[in-house]
Amino acid sequence: MAPLVEARGVTRVLPLTVPVTLVEGVDLAIGPGELVAITGPSGSGKSSLLYLLGLLDSPTEGEVLIDGAPTHAMSTDQRAALRLERIGFVFQFHFLLPEFSVLGNVAIPMRRLGRLAPGDIEARAASILTRLGLGDHMHKRPDQLSGGQRQRVAVARALANDPPLILADEPTGSLDSAASEQVFEILAGIAGQAGKSVVAVTHDIDMAERMDRRVHLVDGRIVSDERRSTRSEGKEART
Amino acid sequence: MRLLLEIALTHIRGRARQTVVSVAGVTLGVGFAIGMAALMQGSQDEFVTTLIDAMPHVQITDETRTPRTQPAERIYGAVEIHGLKPRDDPRGILNPVEAMTGLRSWVPGAISAGLRVSGVARYGGTDRGVSILGIEPADELQVSKVAEDIIAGGLSDLVGGGFAAVIGDSLAERLGAGMGDSIRLSASTGVARNFKIVGLFHTGVVATDETLVYVRLKSAQVLAGRQNAVNDIRIRLGDPDAAPAVAARAEELLGLKAVSWQEANESILEAFAVRNIIMYTVVAAILVVAGFGIFNIVSIITHEKARDIAILKSIGFRERDVRIVFMAEGAVMGGLGGALGALLGAALTAYMGTIEFEFREATEVTHLPVTWNWIHYAIAASLALVTAALAGYLPARKAAQGNPVDIIRGAT
Ligand SMILES: Nc1ncnc2c1ncn2[C@@H]1O[C@H](COP(=O)(O)OP(=O)(O)O)[C@@H](O)[C@H]1O
Ligand SMILES: [Mg+2]
């Protein structure tokens, strides 16, 4: 089975007057069911790698494959379609649309995809939010929620179209420890579902230790890629 | 699509005050454009109607557009002839009876054959140069609106034996003659007769009221000394727009100059066309200014909502979706402005229609002429919509093209 996302020799250089190398020669394959931590010092290229894996950015060398299919020749529309269906993003800051309700924000990806009837979209958004403990806040606006709650709404939005791959860039970076724990549990729970993977950039070493796999970046290069056998074995037993 | 519109509306709501200003700009532009168009079209229509009413739609005279060919040239084809003394041709439409029968067979309208003779009117000791027009009253009344200008007697009183004339009130005044008086008309041919005044008219056109004299066709032919002669055929059509075609055909068939009212008033109609061009240019300029307002506010919104654009794109919205959002914002403002502008335009038109003018001379009350024409509304509103969509398009394109990574990075 092809990896959900794979980077082959990916290098991204910003063509500035003094060219800046964001990531260099990255080979990384994320298979189904993985919960991957990307760690590294600040400025090591963690976010840049995540944008490349999520087709928000394109490599200057090498290529990114989604479900085994190369993406470098795709049009921006095709890449957008892949993001819509196959990838869910969570950023450090929630980036919710301030004018839409919590429910409205979660409904947006589904409405854009247009596969479900309006009633079904609302029902699904409500069920995701309830699952993430936000059942009482669905009709509030984002600015009426706490930081942790907003970040959970952002996760709910990333889950809306049921994508196999969730990419999270320091999702707990701006949260207190209790809220961080909640969000982490949610992401771990997603990775526990059949065929789903979560790749999360994190500064939190404890959190990284609790994940299946830890990819460490320094200066845009992968310096270590370790799997923790226990959790992986447990998962294999489950699936 | 509904989602995109919904997003667009949330943006507009967030910028309510500026939106109101932009919409007001479009409203004023469209409203005044419509009001102005109604007034200009109204005055033009009124003028043209007056014109069409006042003059024959086609006038055929015994002139030709090129000099007459002389009989000798006609007979000796290609030969070039010099020193030929032109035959002294009694001017007039040759064979008028045949010409009239021919015309009546196909012209869709009324025809009046007349004979115009220049001459002098004399009453008491006063002489006035006049243009004597011989007509058949029954025909003439169908072709001209002279009946409306009659202030005493009538054209039909010309019929009934004896030499009778209907003259302008100014001429009567100048001569010192009145109804029932006999004036002496002498034609340039030297023939003179006494004519009894059986009617007076007042057209308001000084030249006409001072010089035109209506007599029966037969009387004019006596004065001209030419039996059956006709030199002025006037046609009134059911459809004034058909005049150029009728004139062209008549000219071809008769070989005489036939002038449609459009040709006779070409310079005036051209002036109207120029005026319309100026008007539409001004309207376009107003809308462009309104478009700048929309451009401005949509630009502001795209900057303000850069983060939202980035997140929408990361979710999987295409560039086109983002473009549509901001173009929709422009279009909504343009559409709203266009709709309100149409209302304002209608209100202005209605108001202008009630404005009254009183001229001291004519005691009647005149209204400012306005025309209600849905085309004005359609043109103004669609121009507003197009301008607005374009004004939204430019910032929308820029916003859609931006790389979301730059913005997400900047915020993180
Ligand atoms: N537009 C840019 N111009 C210059 N340098 C940049 C730009 N974007 C990113 N960088 C640099 O690239 C490196 C990698 O950035 P990033 O991927 O955000 O790292 P991380 O997420 O690991 O902190 C950093 O040193 C950052 O300063
Ligand atoms: Mg980062």
XYZ file of C-alpha atoms and ligand atoms in Angstrom:
679
model
C 0.000 0.000 0.000
C 1.359 3.397 -1.001
C 2.179 5.876 1.758
C -0.432 8.593 2.331
C 2.237 11.159 1.653
C 5.804 10.783 0.621
C 8.665 13.239 0.144
C 11.456 12.124 -2.184
C 14.638 14.159 -2.072
C 12.632 17.291 -1.345
C 14.515 20.564 -1.255
C 12.924 23.965 -1.006
C 15.010 27.036 -1.664
C 13.497 30.493 -1.483
C 14.758 32.435 -4.509
C 15.676 35.576 -2.592
C 18.727 37.726 -3.356
C 20.497 35.557 -0.791
C 18.740 32.209 -1.432
C 17.320 30.660 1.742
C 17.179 26.877 2.007
C 14.132 25.880 4.032
C 14.453 22.101 3.757
C 17.081 20.049 1.988
C 17.093 16.517 0.641
C 14.199 15.273 2.732
C 13.049 11.680 2.240
C 10.020 10.858 4.315
C 7.086 8.494 3.876
C 4.032 8.606 6.113
C 1.954 5.456 6.002
C -1.605 4.937 7.208
C -2.150 4.760 10.942
C 0.934 6.687 11.960
C 1.174 9.401 14.590
C 4.342 11.271 13.662
C 6.075 14.028 15.605
C 8.298 16.457 13.771
C 10.718 18.088 16.151
C 13.695 20.359 15.831
C 14.996 23.697 16.932
C 13.220 26.864 15.950
C 13.949 27.746 12.334
C 14.953 24.197 11.419
C 12.338 23.977 8.670
C 9.562 22.049 10.433
C 6.750 24.291 9.223
C 8.255 24.467 5.757
C 8.294 20.678 5.528
C 4.683 20.497 6.646
C 3.597 23.008 3.972
C 5.419 20.936 1.363
C 3.783 17.710 2.533
C 0.413 19.460 2.498
C 0.838 20.839 -1.051
C 0.648 24.411 0.184
C 4.154 24.890 -1.153
C 6.126 23.195 -3.933
C 9.656 21.826 -3.714
C 12.382 23.332 -5.868
C 13.912 19.849 -6.116
C 12.540 16.377 -5.554
C 8.858 15.574 -5.337
C 5.934 15.019 -3.066
C 3.590 12.109 -3.705
C 0.081 11.795 -2.341
C -1.254 8.229 -2.238
C 1.649 7.284 -4.478
C 0.806 9.859 -7.135
C 3.378 12.533 -7.993
C 2.036 16.065 -7.520
C 4.644 18.238 -9.189
C 2.849 18.279 -12.540
C -0.543 19.007 -11.038
C -2.361 22.280 -11.571
C -3.050 24.515 -8.595
C -6.701 23.482 -8.847
C -5.827 19.796 -8.658
C -3.634 20.421 -5.651
C -6.432 22.403 -4.043
C -8.793 19.484 -4.663
C -6.340 17.105 -2.961
C -6.057 19.429 0.030
C -9.807 19.616 0.254
C -10.337 15.868 0.285
C -7.167 14.179 1.471
C -5.512 16.618 3.872
C -6.599 18.489 6.977
C -4.477 21.343 8.332
C -4.267 22.567 11.905
C -2.071 25.577 12.586
C -0.691 27.025 15.785
C -3.262 29.765 15.578
C -6.732 28.561 14.888
C -7.484 30.672 11.789
C -11.219 30.341 12.140
C -13.408 32.686 10.113
C -14.530 35.206 12.739
C -17.915 35.916 11.159
C -19.030 32.293 11.056
C -20.311 30.297 14.004
C -18.339 27.332 15.292
C -20.687 25.042 13.403
C -20.420 27.241 10.302
C -16.631 27.059 10.361
C -16.632 23.273 10.579
C -19.186 23.089 7.764
C -17.076 25.153 5.329
C -14.856 22.347 3.940
C -17.884 20.089 3.535
C -19.857 22.801 1.789
C -16.938 23.472 -0.544
C -16.662 19.767 -1.341
C -20.404 19.648 -1.891
C -20.871 15.900 -1.435
C -23.367 16.058 1.392
C -26.797 17.617 1.585
C -26.953 20.773 3.752
C -28.792 18.907 6.513
C -26.204 16.119 6.548
C -23.374 18.636 6.622
C -24.816 20.257 9.710
C -25.396 16.910 11.377
C -21.859 15.771 10.677
C -20.345 19.060 11.870
C -22.387 18.793 15.058
C -21.307 15.208 15.642
C -17.606 16.016 15.154
C -17.881 18.970 17.533
C -19.684 16.866 20.122
C -16.985 14.221 19.845
C -14.386 16.929 20.546
C -16.336 18.136 23.579
C -17.727 21.262 21.963
C -21.366 20.211 21.796
C -22.446 23.186 23.897
C -20.578 25.772 21.888
C -21.671 25.049 18.337
C -23.632 28.231 17.832
C -21.100 30.535 19.441
C -18.725 32.621 17.466
C -14.987 31.851 17.643
C -14.220 34.948 19.718
C -16.537 33.666 22.440
C -14.360 30.565 22.990
C -11.138 29.952 24.894
C -7.880 29.275 23.037
C -8.086 25.520 23.655
C -11.689 25.405 22.480
C -10.860 27.314 19.320
C -8.007 24.984 18.551
C -10.365 22.039 18.947
C -12.746 23.740 16.503
C -9.818 24.023 14.085
C -9.185 20.303 14.510
C -12.873 19.631 13.918
C -12.676 21.659 10.713
C -9.610 19.692 9.599
C -11.608 16.505 10.160
C -14.673 17.733 8.314
C -14.095 15.978 5.007
C -12.722 12.911 6.770
C -9.215 13.213 5.246
C -6.749 10.380 5.804
C -3.941 12.826 6.604
C -3.924 15.502 9.294
C -1.016 17.953 9.297
C -0.693 19.993 12.483
C 1.856 22.773 12.977
C 2.450 23.241 16.695
C -1.233 22.725 17.427
C -0.667 23.073 21.151
C 1.987 25.764 20.900
C -0.246 28.511 22.202
C -2.236 26.443 24.709
C -1.849 25.782 28.427
C -0.988 22.266 29.512
C -4.535 21.101 30.189
C -5.790 22.325 26.826
C -2.671 20.901 25.151
C -3.385 17.518 26.631
C -6.956 17.595 25.328
C -5.842 18.469 21.810
C -3.101 15.869 21.897
C -5.556 13.188 22.971
C -7.820 14.105 20.096
C -4.993 13.909 17.542
C -3.786 10.627 18.969
C -7.334 9.342 18.770
C -7.541 10.249 15.082
C -4.304 8.402 14.340
C -5.828 5.412 16.085
C -8.549 5.180 13.459
C -8.087 2.855 10.527
C -6.115 4.325 7.646
C -5.608 7.728 9.295
C -2.343 9.459 10.005
C -1.419 12.557 11.951
C 1.800 14.477 11.447
C 2.329 17.072 14.152
C 5.130 19.570 14.539
C 5.832 20.049 18.226
C 8.257 21.640 20.591
C 6.998 19.573 23.462
C 9.467 16.735 23.946
C 7.163 14.826 26.319
C 4.444 14.899 23.746
C 6.826 13.817 20.998
C 7.940 10.931 23.185
C 4.382 9.680 23.354
C 4.007 9.476 19.592
C 4.718 6.512 17.270
C 7.488 8.091 15.378
C 9.720 11.072 15.843
C 11.388 12.872 12.945
C 14.053 15.322 14.047
C 15.114 18.212 11.819
C 18.193 20.364 12.029
C 18.864 23.071 9.462
C 16.281 21.693 7.086
C 17.648 18.153 7.112
C 16.297 15.055 8.801
C 18.900 13.986 11.341
C 16.930 11.183 12.952
C 13.733 9.250 12.253
C 12.852 6.890 15.116
C 9.888 4.626 15.632
C 8.707 3.660 19.053
C 8.074 -0.027 18.725
C 5.559 -0.495 21.565
C 2.807 1.749 20.266
C 3.284 0.575 16.685
C 2.978 -3.048 17.754
C -0.098 -2.275 19.745
C -1.622 -0.612 16.726
C -0.792 -3.455 14.401
C -2.566 -5.760 16.806
C -5.616 -3.507 16.645
C -5.890 -3.174 12.878
C -21.355 29.125 -4.842
C -23.734 29.998 -2.045
C -20.885 29.516 0.395
C -18.708 31.960 -1.544
C -21.492 34.525 -1.587
C -22.035 34.040 2.118
C -18.357 34.688 2.798
C -18.496 37.761 0.561
C -21.475 39.094 2.506
C -19.743 38.651 5.853
C -16.864 40.737 4.509
C -19.199 43.459 3.322
C -21.016 43.509 6.630
C -17.698 43.997 8.376
C -17.140 47.108 6.331
C -20.645 48.486 6.424
C -19.825 52.164 6.470
C -17.438 52.120 3.516
C -19.811 49.836 1.673
C -22.629 52.341 2.129
C -20.413 55.077 0.714
C -19.452 52.986 -2.326
C -23.020 51.916 -2.918
C -24.135 55.535 -2.604
C -21.587 56.468 -5.263
C -22.978 53.902 -7.662
C -26.547 54.883 -6.749
C -25.913 58.526 -7.558
C -24.091 57.620 -10.763
C -26.826 55.320 -11.993
C -29.650 57.555 -10.742
C -28.407 60.694 -12.419
C -27.481 58.782 -15.543
C -31.049 57.537 -15.817
C -32.544 60.928 -15.012
C -30.301 62.605 -17.532
C -31.047 59.992 -20.183
C -34.788 60.393 -19.579
C -34.539 64.147 -20.005
C -32.281 64.062 -23.041
C -34.232 61.336 -24.755
C -37.436 63.171 -23.821
C -36.356 66.440 -25.345
C -35.028 64.648 -28.392
C -38.238 62.668 -28.834
C -40.324 65.782 -28.412
C -38.224 67.653 -30.904
C -38.324 64.879 -33.464
C -42.064 64.449 -32.979
C -42.571 68.148 -33.571
C -40.345 67.883 -36.596
C -42.181 64.878 -37.990
C -45.508 66.573 -37.376
C -44.480 69.880 -38.830
C -42.985 68.780 -42.082
C -43.713 66.317 -44.830
C -41.969 62.994 -44.374
C -40.893 63.014 -47.977
C -40.873 66.018 -50.249
C -40.459 65.647 -53.966
C -39.613 68.820 -55.853
C -38.944 69.487 -59.499
C -35.229 69.599 -58.901
C -32.702 66.946 -59.775
C -29.552 66.114 -57.872
C -27.516 66.400 -61.077
C -28.049 69.002 -63.800
C -30.719 68.009 -66.262
C -29.573 66.249 -69.362
C -30.469 68.154 -72.455
C -32.506 66.387 -75.158
C -29.598 66.569 -77.559
C -27.358 64.671 -75.141
C -30.025 62.061 -74.651
C -30.347 61.518 -78.357
C -26.685 61.632 -79.333
C -25.424 59.366 -76.572
C -21.667 59.477 -76.215
C -21.112 62.595 -78.250
C -19.895 65.526 -76.233
C -21.783 68.623 -77.103
C -20.605 72.163 -76.639
C -22.206 75.499 -77.273
C -25.678 74.111 -77.046
C -28.351 76.521 -75.994
C -30.369 74.752 -73.278
C -33.986 74.255 -74.205
C -36.179 76.634 -72.277
C -37.841 73.965 -70.196
C -40.968 75.001 -68.335
C -40.000 73.685 -64.940
C -42.318 71.354 -63.131
C -42.933 67.704 -62.742
C -43.496 66.366 -66.222
C -46.678 64.479 -66.542
C -47.897 65.020 -62.958
C -51.004 62.897 -63.394
C -48.954 59.845 -64.259
C -46.463 60.585 -61.490
C -49.219 60.856 -58.898
C -50.966 57.679 -60.021
C -47.632 55.891 -59.871
C -46.883 57.119 -56.369
C -50.355 56.392 -55.033
C -49.988 52.793 -56.147
C -47.186 51.978 -53.697
C -46.572 54.756 -51.185
C -47.861 53.705 -47.726
C -49.262 57.057 -46.728
C -51.014 60.220 -47.854
C -49.821 62.256 -50.828
C -50.508 65.872 -51.643
C -49.516 67.380 -54.969
C -48.931 71.112 -54.949
C -47.676 73.943 -57.076
C -45.445 76.526 -55.495
C -45.345 79.908 -57.180
C -43.586 82.956 -55.879
C -45.397 86.225 -56.130
C -46.513 89.385 -54.440
C -49.537 90.038 -52.284
C -51.026 93.489 -52.374
C -53.694 95.035 -50.213
C -54.348 98.701 -50.004
C -50.984 100.273 -50.625
C -48.893 97.461 -49.182
C -46.903 94.878 -51.121
C -45.434 91.730 -49.565
C -43.399 89.047 -51.257
C -45.172 85.728 -50.744
C -44.857 82.073 -51.540
C -48.102 80.872 -53.031
C -48.795 77.208 -52.516
C -51.541 75.654 -54.567
C -52.995 72.530 -52.989
C -56.098 70.376 -52.849
C -57.404 70.977 -49.298
C -58.582 67.408 -48.832
C -55.126 66.045 -49.710
C -53.219 68.752 -47.884
C -55.082 68.179 -44.636
C -53.907 64.567 -44.649
C -50.303 65.517 -45.223
C -49.754 68.524 -42.983
C -50.925 69.609 -39.579
C -51.950 73.013 -40.912
C -55.478 72.377 -39.631
C -54.134 72.654 -36.056
C -52.726 76.087 -36.788
C -55.865 77.551 -38.324
C -57.168 80.394 -36.193
C -60.013 81.554 -38.440
C -61.941 79.994 -41.297
C -60.376 76.861 -42.704
C -58.470 75.270 -45.521
C -61.567 73.533 -46.796
C -63.184 76.931 -47.365
C -60.830 77.273 -50.336
C -63.191 74.947 -52.146
C -66.366 76.544 -53.399
C -65.746 78.600 -56.493
C -63.845 81.774 -56.939
C -60.281 82.614 -55.982
C -59.761 82.155 -52.263
C -56.691 82.168 -50.027
C -55.717 81.158 -46.509
C -52.864 83.311 -45.221
C -50.724 83.656 -42.139
C -51.855 85.986 -39.366
C -48.623 87.971 -39.579
C -49.044 88.512 -43.284
C -52.617 89.646 -42.729
C -51.427 92.060 -40.087
C -48.676 93.432 -42.301
C -51.108 93.922 -45.166
C -53.787 95.273 -42.892
C -56.227 92.771 -44.320
C -58.637 90.551 -42.472
C -61.084 87.719 -43.019
C -63.300 88.327 -46.043
C -61.029 90.971 -47.532
C -59.763 90.578 -51.063
C -56.036 90.698 -51.628
C -54.391 90.767 -54.982
C -51.882 88.044 -55.721
C -49.622 88.452 -58.692
C -47.277 85.694 -59.744
C -43.822 86.207 -61.176
C -45.326 85.249 -64.527
C -47.257 88.498 -64.471
C -50.657 86.917 -64.026
C -52.645 88.469 -61.172
C -55.993 87.740 -59.540
C -57.965 88.907 -56.544
C -58.240 86.338 -53.758
C -60.726 86.461 -50.915
C -59.240 85.640 -47.506
C -61.207 82.653 -46.186
C -58.849 81.581 -43.416
C -55.950 82.605 -41.203
C -53.268 80.440 -39.630
C -50.600 80.875 -37.003
C -47.776 78.317 -36.985
C -45.446 80.245 -34.721
C -42.739 80.100 -37.360
C -42.325 83.717 -38.422
C -41.137 83.022 -41.968
C -44.166 80.846 -42.610
C -46.698 83.146 -41.010
C -45.373 86.127 -42.969
C -45.024 84.618 -46.423
C -47.044 81.472 -46.984
C -50.322 81.716 -48.844
C -52.520 78.698 -49.435
C -54.697 78.678 -52.569
C -56.325 75.907 -54.528
C -54.092 74.018 -56.917
C -56.177 75.167 -59.865
C -55.781 78.833 -58.826
C -52.012 78.427 -58.529
C -51.923 76.839 -61.973
C -53.805 79.851 -63.345
C -51.300 82.207 -61.715
C -48.414 80.149 -63.081
C -50.068 80.031 -66.464
C -49.536 76.265 -66.641
C -52.386 73.803 -66.743
C -51.942 70.640 -64.650
C -48.511 71.745 -63.441
C -47.210 70.374 -60.145
C -43.800 71.071 -58.641
C -44.095 70.031 -55.049
C -45.299 66.616 -53.910
C -45.433 66.017 -50.173
C -45.893 62.641 -48.572
C -46.943 61.775 -45.047
C -46.248 58.196 -44.052
C -47.812 55.961 -41.448
C -44.306 55.055 -40.350
C -41.979 58.081 -40.402
C -38.971 55.767 -40.192
C -39.791 54.456 -43.675
C -39.202 57.890 -45.185
C -35.636 57.337 -46.475
C -36.671 54.159 -48.298
C -39.747 55.808 -49.813
C -37.696 58.847 -50.843
C -35.064 56.674 -52.486
C -37.648 54.714 -54.432
C -39.546 57.812 -55.506
C -36.336 59.432 -56.645
C -35.440 56.386 -58.673
C -38.863 56.149 -60.293
C -39.407 59.852 -61.010
C -35.846 61.022 -61.527
C -36.564 63.975 -59.273
C -35.093 64.986 -55.980
C -37.010 63.363 -53.132
C -35.920 64.380 -49.659
C -36.846 62.479 -46.516
C -37.313 64.369 -43.261
C -34.214 62.639 -41.940
C -32.147 63.968 -44.815
C -33.608 67.428 -44.485
C -32.684 67.493 -40.794
C -29.490 65.542 -40.980
C -27.416 68.079 -39.102
C -29.905 68.248 -36.236
C -30.082 64.471 -35.956
C -26.300 64.351 -36.021
C -26.189 66.897 -33.239
C -28.462 64.647 -31.211
C -26.161 61.712 -31.818
C -23.196 63.751 -30.637
C -25.173 64.834 -27.589
C -25.936 61.207 -26.766
C -22.291 60.275 -27.084
C -21.361 63.081 -24.716
C -24.020 61.962 -22.275
C -22.891 58.350 -22.259
C -19.290 59.466 -21.837
C -20.243 61.498 -18.780
C -22.235 58.569 -17.423
C -19.300 56.242 -17.984
C -17.018 58.704 -16.203
C -19.363 58.871 -13.210
C -19.471 55.097 -13.029
C -15.706 54.835 -13.309
C -15.414 57.138 -10.315
C -17.918 54.980 -8.462
C -15.858 51.987 -9.586
C -12.793 53.470 -7.908
C -14.723 53.547 -4.651
C -15.549 49.877 -5.006
C -12.007 49.032 -6.041
C -10.780 50.800 -2.948
C -12.985 49.028 -0.481
C -12.508 45.592 -2.011
C -8.741 46.181 -1.863
C -9.033 47.079 1.808
C -11.043 43.946 2.481
C -8.560 41.699 0.677
C -5.785 43.043 2.892
C -7.867 42.803 5.999
C -8.906 39.260 5.165
C -5.522 38.003 3.980
C -5.520 35.457 6.814
C -8.957 34.176 5.894
C -7.909 33.860 2.270
C -4.867 31.857 3.329
C -6.910 29.539 5.491
C -9.525 29.031 2.787
C -6.787 28.117 0.352
C -5.178 25.742 2.833
C -8.579 24.086 3.270
C -8.687 23.509 -0.459
C -10.457 26.508 -2.000
C -9.219 27.183 -5.507
C -7.864 30.523 -6.642
C -11.035 30.936 -8.636
C -13.148 30.522 -5.504
C -11.246 33.299 -3.775
C -11.585 35.481 -6.851
C -15.309 34.876 -6.948
C -15.663 35.917 -3.313
C -14.168 39.347 -3.921
C -15.718 39.874 -7.319
C -19.041 39.034 -5.722
C -18.377 41.758 -3.168
C -17.863 44.245 -5.974
C -20.877 42.927 -7.829
C -23.094 43.066 -4.747
C -22.142 46.706 -4.223
C -22.627 47.415 -7.919
C -25.918 45.531 -7.995
C -27.220 47.247 -4.890
C -26.062 50.608 -6.204
C -27.602 49.813 -9.587
C -30.957 48.851 -8.062
C -31.092 51.876 -5.766
C -29.854 54.014 -8.650
C -32.717 52.774 -10.814
C -35.144 53.834 -8.087
C -33.433 57.197 -7.772
C -33.490 57.575 -11.551
C -37.203 56.780 -11.661
C -37.842 59.267 -8.868
C -35.824 61.944 -10.634
C -37.596 61.273 -13.906
C -40.996 61.431 -12.238
C -40.050 64.658 -10.493
C -38.698 66.296 -13.635
C -41.866 65.313 -15.454
C -43.843 67.486 -13.061
C -41.716 70.595 -13.515
C -43.695 73.195 -15.464
C -42.601 76.069 -17.611
C -44.729 79.010 -18.518
C -43.695 80.953 -21.564
C -45.006 84.441 -21.661
C -45.938 84.257 -25.315
C -47.667 80.915 -25.423
C -50.107 80.888 -22.565
C -50.093 77.109 -22.457
C -48.108 75.317 -19.741
C -45.212 73.168 -20.928
C -43.784 70.225 -19.012
C -40.153 69.291 -19.015
C -40.138 66.487 -21.571
C -39.044 63.140 -20.116
C -39.142 59.694 -21.636
C -39.567 56.461 -19.717
C -37.431 53.872 -21.394
C -36.432 50.608 -19.768
C -33.334 50.538 -21.938
C -31.898 53.446 -19.929
C -32.310 51.405 -16.766
C -30.865 48.288 -18.351
C -27.843 50.118 -19.740
C -27.096 52.105 -16.573
C -27.584 49.156 -14.235
C -25.558 46.722 -16.313
C -22.800 49.287 -16.761
C -22.741 49.681 -12.980
C -22.615 45.926 -12.507
C -19.822 45.469 -15.027
C -17.803 48.365 -13.609
C -18.263 47.016 -10.097
C -17.345 43.455 -11.017
C -14.247 44.769 -12.769
C -13.415 46.975 -9.784
C -13.697 43.865 -7.630
C -11.790 41.704 -10.089
C -8.488 43.542 -9.908
C -7.955 43.214 -6.143
C -9.606 39.777 -6.221
C -7.076 38.477 -8.706
C -4.227 39.778 -6.627
C -5.642 38.260 -3.463
C -6.249 34.894 -5.107
C -2.748 34.669 -6.518
C -0.974 35.288 -3.211
C 0.827 32.385 -1.594
C -1.017 31.302 1.567
C 2.234 30.083 3.082
C 3.562 33.631 3.337
C 0.559 34.687 5.364
C 0.354 31.597 7.549
C 4.062 31.886 8.284
C 3.698 35.557 9.079
C 0.980 34.817 11.613
C 2.712 31.893 13.289
N 10.155 34.267 3.504
C 11.282 33.961 4.147
N 12.364 34.729 4.007
C 13.492 34.450 4.626
N 13.646 33.417 5.429
C 12.612 32.604 5.635
C 11.380 32.829 4.989
N 10.522 31.864 5.374
C 11.201 31.075 6.211
N 12.428 31.502 6.369
C 13.477 30.858 7.187
O 13.501 29.491 6.891
C 13.798 28.753 8.035
C 12.765 27.666 8.255
O 11.575 28.209 8.702
P 10.397 27.345 9.332
O 10.071 26.255 8.391
O 9.274 28.244 9.696
O 11.075 26.759 10.627
P 10.390 26.156 11.926
O 8.961 25.955 11.647
O 11.150 24.896 12.157
O 10.624 27.133 13.013
C 13.846 29.738 9.179
O 15.193 30.004 9.481
C 13.148 30.950 8.645
O 13.710 32.117 9.216
Mg 7.275 26.725 12.526
